[in-house]
Amino acid sequence: MSEADITHPPEPRTHGPLADSQGIVFGALMAAFGVMMLTHMGLVTGQTAGLAVLISYATGLPFAGVFFVVNLPFYWLGLRRMGLAFTLKTFAAVGLLSGLSVVLPRYVTFGEIHPGVGAVLFGMITGAGLLALFRHGASLGGVGIVALYLQERFGWRAGFTQLAFDACVFAAAISVIPPDRVGWSLLGAVVLNLVIAVNHRRDWYVAR
């Protein structure tokens, strides 16, 4: 490596349409699988997905429709602060997650899952999916948009911002699901947000 390469490193390469598409599909599929596992155990999570799960439990409405509607108000912020490309990718990811959450149960079923093990697996699987979306300029809407904006604007870790919102969701969950399920749900949310907080760093990942 030459001195010029050290003092003036090359500009990060951008993801192409094919790379972005597979990243968004992968991220949405992992998140949909994680949510399916989560609801099978009767747990909740944070972010807008967790809010949608909680509303679904409380009202009996299908998660897919609730999740899609809950995210609608956040697209304005995404468009205003993160740009058209980010907003369109996020809209696609949210739409895919909503659709996959309807389709997957036709092909995948679960038996008995210990809630502690399931919560950790949910956090890891969904965290990996969110990392893929973040790295390809997308999110699952809602709090993810706010968290990414705050990270870009102020340097606040996206995972920690989402963890604060999660605390509010879990406080509401106590009136909807048993306390032990809230505890296991909290474990899953902590694992998910730690995956994001530890791995989603711009200085470690330079492609755009």
PDB file of C-alpha atoms in Angstrom, residues 13-207:
ATOM      1  CA  ARG A  13     -17.958   1.745  -3.106  1.00  0.00           C
ATOM      2  CA  THR A  14     -21.737   1.976  -3.389  1.00  0.00           C
ATOM      3  CA  HIS A  15     -24.126  -0.970  -3.475  1.00  0.00           C
ATOM      4  CA  GLY A  16     -25.736  -1.624  -6.834  1.00  0.00           C
ATOM      5  CA  PRO A  17     -29.454  -2.353  -7.402  1.00  0.00           C
ATOM      6  CA  LEU A  18     -28.931  -6.125  -7.251  1.00  0.00           C
ATOM      7  CA  ALA A  19     -26.982  -5.946  -3.986  1.00  0.00           C
ATOM      8  CA  ASP A  20     -29.595  -3.622  -2.468  1.00  0.00           C
ATOM      9  CA  SER A  21     -32.443  -5.889  -3.575  1.00  0.00           C
ATOM     10  CA  GLN A  22     -30.971  -9.038  -2.062  1.00  0.00           C
ATOM     11  CA  GLY A  23     -30.096  -7.163   1.133  1.00  0.00           C
ATOM     12  CA  ILE A  24     -33.655  -5.863   1.519  1.00  0.00           C
ATOM     13  CA  VAL A  25     -35.200  -9.267   0.758  1.00  0.00           C
ATOM     14  CA  PHE A  26     -32.833 -10.988   3.198  1.00  0.00           C
ATOM     15  CA  GLY A  27     -33.477  -8.417   5.922  1.00  0.00           C
ATOM     16  CA  ALA A  28     -37.259  -8.521   5.548  1.00  0.00           C
ATOM     17  CA  LEU A  29     -37.295 -12.332   5.451  1.00  0.00           C
ATOM     18  CA  MET A  30     -35.172 -12.679   8.595  1.00  0.00           C
ATOM     19  CA  ALA A  31     -37.333 -10.118  10.400  1.00  0.00           C
ATOM     20  CA  ALA A  32     -40.549 -11.854   9.311  1.00  0.00           C
ATOM     21  CA  PHE A  33     -39.193 -15.203  10.505  1.00  0.00           C
ATOM     22  CA  GLY A  34     -38.191 -13.646  13.814  1.00  0.00           C
ATOM     23  CA  VAL A  35     -41.610 -12.033  14.346  1.00  0.00           C
ATOM     24  CA  MET A  36     -43.299 -15.330  13.495  1.00  0.00           C
ATOM     25  CA  MET A  37     -41.212 -17.085  16.164  1.00  0.00           C
ATOM     26  CA  LEU A  38     -41.905 -14.266  18.601  1.00  0.00           C
ATOM     27  CA  THR A  39     -45.689 -14.373  18.257  1.00  0.00           C
ATOM     28  CA  HIS A  40     -45.662 -18.175  18.425  1.00  0.00           C
ATOM     29  CA  MET A  41     -44.211 -17.837  21.932  1.00  0.00           C
ATOM     30  CA  GLY A  42     -46.628 -15.055  22.872  1.00  0.00           C
ATOM     31  CA  LEU A  43     -43.834 -12.533  23.338  1.00  0.00           C
ATOM     32  CA  VAL A  44     -43.485  -8.929  22.219  1.00  0.00           C
ATOM     33  CA  THR A  45     -40.609  -6.804  21.041  1.00  0.00           C
ATOM     34  CA  GLY A  46     -39.852  -3.125  20.720  1.00  0.00           C
ATOM     35  CA  GLN A  47     -39.837  -0.649  17.850  1.00  0.00           C
ATOM     36  CA  THR A  48     -42.876  -0.305  15.603  1.00  0.00           C
ATOM     37  CA  ALA A  49     -42.934  -4.075  15.036  1.00  0.00           C
ATOM     38  CA  GLY A  50     -43.391  -4.550  18.780  1.00  0.00           C
ATOM     39  CA  LEU A  51     -46.074  -1.885  18.905  1.00  0.00           C
ATOM     40  CA  ALA A  52     -47.883  -3.652  16.054  1.00  0.00           C
ATOM     41  CA  VAL A  53     -47.574  -7.026  17.832  1.00  0.00           C
ATOM     42  CA  LEU A  54     -48.989  -5.503  21.007  1.00  0.00           C
ATOM     43  CA  ILE A  55     -51.929  -3.943  19.152  1.00  0.00           C
ATOM     44  CA  SER A  56     -52.523  -7.262  17.401  1.00  0.00           C
ATOM     45  CA  TYR A  57     -52.631  -9.119  20.724  1.00  0.00           C
ATOM     46  CA  ALA A  58     -54.956  -6.556  22.286  1.00  0.00           C
ATOM     47  CA  THR A  59     -57.402  -6.220  19.364  1.00  0.00           C
ATOM     48  CA  GLY A  60     -57.147  -9.477  17.436  1.00  0.00           C
ATOM     49  CA  LEU A  61     -56.278  -7.587  14.256  1.00  0.00           C
ATOM     50  CA  PRO A  62     -53.716  -9.258  11.957  1.00  0.00           C
ATOM     51  CA  PHE A  63     -50.116  -8.187  12.551  1.00  0.00           C
ATOM     52  CA  ALA A  64     -49.398  -7.589   8.849  1.00  0.00           C
ATOM     53  CA  GLY A  65     -52.039  -4.898   8.423  1.00  0.00           C
ATOM     54  CA  VAL A  66     -51.360  -3.230  11.763  1.00  0.00           C
ATOM     55  CA  PHE A  67     -47.607  -3.098  11.102  1.00  0.00           C
ATOM     56  CA  PHE A  68     -48.081  -1.534   7.679  1.00  0.00           C
ATOM     57  CA  VAL A  69     -50.486   1.149   8.973  1.00  0.00           C
ATOM     58  CA  VAL A  70     -48.428   1.984  12.081  1.00  0.00           C
ATOM     59  CA  ASN A  71     -45.456   2.829   9.867  1.00  0.00           C
ATOM     60  CA  LEU A  72     -47.282   5.246   7.565  1.00  0.00           C
ATOM     61  CA  PRO A  73     -46.729   8.440   9.636  1.00  0.00           C
ATOM     62  CA  PHE A  74     -42.963   7.868   9.734  1.00  0.00           C
ATOM     63  CA  TYR A  75     -42.402   7.978   5.979  1.00  0.00           C
ATOM     64  CA  TRP A  76     -42.655  11.774   5.996  1.00  0.00           C
ATOM     65  CA  LEU A  77     -39.641  11.983   8.326  1.00  0.00           C
ATOM     66  CA  GLY A  78     -37.815   9.417   6.244  1.00  0.00           C
ATOM     67  CA  LEU A  79     -38.421  11.407   3.061  1.00  0.00           C
ATOM     68  CA  ARG A  80     -37.560  14.752   4.669  1.00  0.00           C
ATOM     69  CA  ARG A  81     -34.464  13.683   6.600  1.00  0.00           C
ATOM     70  CA  MET A  82     -33.102  10.531   4.930  1.00  0.00           C
ATOM     71  CA  GLY A  83     -34.007  11.071   1.277  1.00  0.00           C
ATOM     72  CA  LEU A  84     -36.203   9.494  -1.362  1.00  0.00           C
ATOM     73  CA  ALA A  85     -34.045   6.393  -1.921  1.00  0.00           C
ATOM     74  CA  PHE A  86     -34.032   5.506   1.792  1.00  0.00           C
ATOM     75  CA  THR A  87     -37.788   6.052   2.064  1.00  0.00           C
ATOM     76  CA  LEU A  88     -38.580   3.911  -0.982  1.00  0.00           C
ATOM     77  CA  LYS A  89     -36.312   1.099   0.228  1.00  0.00           C
ATOM     78  CA  THR A  90     -37.898   1.256   3.674  1.00  0.00           C
ATOM     79  CA  PHE A  91     -41.385   1.185   2.183  1.00  0.00           C
ATOM     80  CA  ALA A  92     -40.383  -1.900   0.194  1.00  0.00           C
ATOM     81  CA  ALA A  93     -38.927  -3.584   3.292  1.00  0.00           C
ATOM     82  CA  VAL A  94     -42.060  -2.863   5.364  1.00  0.00           C
ATOM     83  CA  GLY A  95     -44.293  -4.132   2.560  1.00  0.00           C
ATOM     84  CA  LEU A  96     -42.200  -7.294   2.229  1.00  0.00           C
ATOM     85  CA  LEU A  97     -42.286  -7.966   5.971  1.00  0.00           C
ATOM     86  CA  SER A  98     -46.064  -7.492   6.035  1.00  0.00           C
ATOM     87  CA  GLY A  99     -46.529  -9.834   3.091  1.00  0.00           C
ATOM     88  CA  LEU A 100     -44.082 -12.454   4.337  1.00  0.00           C
ATOM     89  CA  SER A 101     -45.719 -12.520   7.765  1.00  0.00           C
ATOM     90  CA  VAL A 102     -48.877 -13.710   5.979  1.00  0.00           C
ATOM     91  CA  VAL A 103     -47.167 -16.204   3.650  1.00  0.00           C
ATOM     92  CA  LEU A 104     -44.558 -17.799   5.954  1.00  0.00           C
ATOM     93  CA  PRO A 105     -47.024 -19.497   8.351  1.00  0.00           C
ATOM     94  CA  ARG A 106     -48.265 -21.554   5.414  1.00  0.00           C
ATOM     95  CA  TYR A 107     -44.838 -23.154   5.043  1.00  0.00           C
ATOM     96  CA  VAL A 108     -43.186 -22.910   8.471  1.00  0.00           C
ATOM     97  CA  THR A 109     -44.536 -24.148  11.805  1.00  0.00           C
ATOM     98  CA  PHE A 110     -42.991 -24.323  15.263  1.00  0.00           C
ATOM     99  CA  GLY A 111     -43.253 -26.838  18.054  1.00  0.00           C
ATOM    100  CA  GLU A 112     -42.388 -26.120  21.655  1.00  0.00           C
ATOM    101  CA  ILE A 113     -39.750 -23.391  22.108  1.00  0.00           C
ATOM    102  CA  HIS A 114     -38.318 -22.436  25.472  1.00  0.00           C
ATOM    103  CA  PRO A 115     -39.040 -18.692  25.727  1.00  0.00           C
ATOM    104  CA  GLY A 116     -35.496 -17.878  26.873  1.00  0.00           C
ATOM    105  CA  VAL A 117     -33.865 -19.693  23.961  1.00  0.00           C
ATOM    106  CA  GLY A 118     -36.478 -18.369  21.556  1.00  0.00           C
ATOM    107  CA  ALA A 119     -35.985 -14.797  22.755  1.00  0.00           C
ATOM    108  CA  VAL A 120     -32.222 -14.976  22.180  1.00  0.00           C
ATOM    109  CA  LEU A 121     -32.674 -16.551  18.732  1.00  0.00           C
ATOM    110  CA  PHE A 122     -35.261 -13.921  17.850  1.00  0.00           C
ATOM    111  CA  GLY A 123     -32.866 -11.149  18.833  1.00  0.00           C
ATOM    112  CA  MET A 124     -29.995 -12.591  16.799  1.00  0.00           C
ATOM    113  CA  ILE A 125     -32.042 -13.436  13.707  1.00  0.00           C
ATOM    114  CA  THR A 126     -33.957 -10.162  13.618  1.00  0.00           C
ATOM    115  CA  GLY A 127     -30.821  -8.188  14.473  1.00  0.00           C
ATOM    116  CA  ALA A 128     -29.044  -9.737  11.485  1.00  0.00           C
ATOM    117  CA  GLY A 129     -32.000  -8.807   9.299  1.00  0.00           C
ATOM    118  CA  LEU A 130     -31.992  -5.205  10.508  1.00  0.00           C
ATOM    119  CA  LEU A 131     -28.233  -4.943   9.970  1.00  0.00           C
ATOM    120  CA  ALA A 132     -28.716  -6.025   6.366  1.00  0.00           C
ATOM    121  CA  LEU A 133     -31.421  -3.405   5.876  1.00  0.00           C
ATOM    122  CA  PHE A 134     -29.357  -0.650   7.505  1.00  0.00           C
ATOM    123  CA  ARG A 135     -26.314  -1.470   5.407  1.00  0.00           C
ATOM    124  CA  HIS A 136     -28.364  -1.245   2.237  1.00  0.00           C
ATOM    125  CA  GLY A 137     -29.917   2.106   3.103  1.00  0.00           C
ATOM    126  CA  ALA A 138     -33.255   0.889   4.453  1.00  0.00           C
ATOM    127  CA  SER A 139     -35.010   0.143   7.729  1.00  0.00           C
ATOM    128  CA  LEU A 140     -38.282  -1.346   8.945  1.00  0.00           C
ATOM    129  CA  GLY A 141     -39.752   2.108   9.303  1.00  0.00           C
ATOM    130  CA  GLY A 142     -40.994   3.823  12.405  1.00  0.00           C
ATOM    131  CA  VAL A 143     -38.438   4.040  15.175  1.00  0.00           C
ATOM    132  CA  GLY A 144     -35.795   2.641  12.837  1.00  0.00           C
ATOM    133  CA  ILE A 145     -36.094   5.798  10.723  1.00  0.00           C
ATOM    134  CA  VAL A 146     -35.814   8.018  13.799  1.00  0.00           C
ATOM    135  CA  ALA A 147     -32.884   5.989  15.164  1.00  0.00           C
ATOM    136  CA  LEU A 148     -30.936   6.135  11.907  1.00  0.00           C
ATOM    137  CA  TYR A 149     -31.586   9.863  11.564  1.00  0.00           C
ATOM    138  CA  LEU A 150     -30.306  10.505  15.101  1.00  0.00           C
ATOM    139  CA  GLN A 151     -27.235   8.384  14.424  1.00  0.00           C
ATOM    140  CA  GLU A 152     -26.485  10.269  11.207  1.00  0.00           C
ATOM    141  CA  ARG A 153     -27.216  13.685  12.757  1.00  0.00           C
ATOM    142  CA  PHE A 154     -25.829  13.371  16.284  1.00  0.00           C
ATOM    143  CA  GLY A 155     -23.820  10.134  16.316  1.00  0.00           C
ATOM    144  CA  TRP A 156     -26.200   8.411  18.747  1.00  0.00           C
ATOM    145  CA  ARG A 157     -26.079   4.614  18.391  1.00  0.00           C
ATOM    146  CA  ALA A 158     -29.220   3.398  16.620  1.00  0.00           C
ATOM    147  CA  GLY A 159     -29.512   0.381  18.900  1.00  0.00           C
ATOM    148  CA  PHE A 160     -29.583   2.467  22.067  1.00  0.00           C
ATOM    149  CA  THR A 161     -32.213   4.834  20.664  1.00  0.00           C
ATOM    150  CA  GLN A 162     -34.425   1.885  19.818  1.00  0.00           C
ATOM    151  CA  LEU A 163     -33.835   0.387  23.264  1.00  0.00           C
ATOM    152  CA  ALA A 164     -35.302   3.527  24.879  1.00  0.00           C
ATOM    153  CA  PHE A 165     -38.446   3.215  22.775  1.00  0.00           C
ATOM    154  CA  ASP A 166     -38.630  -0.476  23.618  1.00  0.00           C
ATOM    155  CA  ALA A 167     -38.877   0.384  27.318  1.00  0.00           C
ATOM    156  CA  CYS A 168     -42.107   2.259  26.627  1.00  0.00           C
ATOM    157  CA  VAL A 169     -43.558  -0.643  24.653  1.00  0.00           C
ATOM    158  CA  PHE A 170     -42.728  -3.122  27.411  1.00  0.00           C
ATOM    159  CA  ALA A 171     -44.316  -0.883  30.016  1.00  0.00           C
ATOM    160  CA  ALA A 172     -47.550  -1.086  28.023  1.00  0.00           C
ATOM    161  CA  ALA A 173     -47.124  -4.835  27.451  1.00  0.00           C
ATOM    162  CA  ILE A 174     -47.502  -5.570  31.170  1.00  0.00           C
ATOM    163  CA  SER A 175     -51.244  -4.961  30.852  1.00  0.00           C
ATOM    164  CA  VAL A 176     -51.575  -7.271  27.828  1.00  0.00           C
ATOM    165  CA  ILE A 177     -49.380 -10.345  28.418  1.00  0.00           C
ATOM    166  CA  PRO A 178     -48.218 -12.182  31.581  1.00  0.00           C
ATOM    167  CA  PRO A 179     -45.258 -10.653  33.456  1.00  0.00           C
ATOM    168  CA  ASP A 180     -42.967 -13.629  32.786  1.00  0.00           C
ATOM    169  CA  ARG A 181     -43.551 -13.210  29.042  1.00  0.00           C
ATOM    170  CA  VAL A 182     -42.686  -9.536  29.340  1.00  0.00           C
ATOM    171  CA  GLY A 183     -39.415 -10.550  31.002  1.00  0.00           C
ATOM    172  CA  TRP A 184     -38.493 -12.989  28.229  1.00  0.00           C
ATOM    173  CA  SER A 185     -39.517 -10.387  25.662  1.00  0.00           C
ATOM    174  CA  LEU A 186     -37.162  -7.896  27.249  1.00  0.00           C
ATOM    175  CA  LEU A 187     -34.320 -10.404  26.902  1.00  0.00           C
ATOM    176  CA  GLY A 188     -35.012 -10.724  23.177  1.00  0.00           C
ATOM    177  CA  ALA A 189     -35.107  -6.950  22.703  1.00  0.00           C
ATOM    178  CA  VAL A 190     -31.826  -6.489  24.575  1.00  0.00           C
ATOM    179  CA  VAL A 191     -30.121  -9.112  22.394  1.00  0.00           C
ATOM    180  CA  LEU A 192     -31.519  -7.523  19.216  1.00  0.00           C
ATOM    181  CA  ASN A 193     -30.434  -4.015  20.121  1.00  0.00           C
ATOM    182  CA  LEU A 194     -26.996  -5.116  21.288  1.00  0.00           C
ATOM    183  CA  VAL A 195     -26.472  -6.849  17.935  1.00  0.00           C
ATOM    184  CA  ILE A 196     -27.230  -3.542  16.222  1.00  0.00           C
ATOM    185  CA  ALA A 197     -25.322  -1.335  18.674  1.00  0.00           C
ATOM    186  CA  VAL A 198     -22.158  -3.447  18.476  1.00  0.00           C
ATOM    187  CA  ASN A 199     -22.162  -4.153  14.739  1.00  0.00           C
ATOM    188  CA  HIS A 200     -23.728  -1.118  13.078  1.00  0.00           C
ATOM    189  CA  ARG A 201     -20.769   1.275  12.951  1.00  0.00           C
ATOM    190  CA  ARG A 202     -19.885   3.394   9.954  1.00  0.00           C
ATOM    191  CA  ASP A 203     -16.153   3.133  10.679  1.00  0.00           C
ATOM    192  CA  TRP A 204     -16.337  -0.662  10.437  1.00  0.00           C
ATOM    193  CA  TYR A 205     -18.441  -0.852   7.285  1.00  0.00           C
ATOM    194  CA  VAL A 206     -17.559   1.548   4.511  1.00  0.00           C
ATOM    195  CA  ALA A 207     -19.767   0.436   1.600  1.00  0.00           C
TER     196      ALA A 207
END
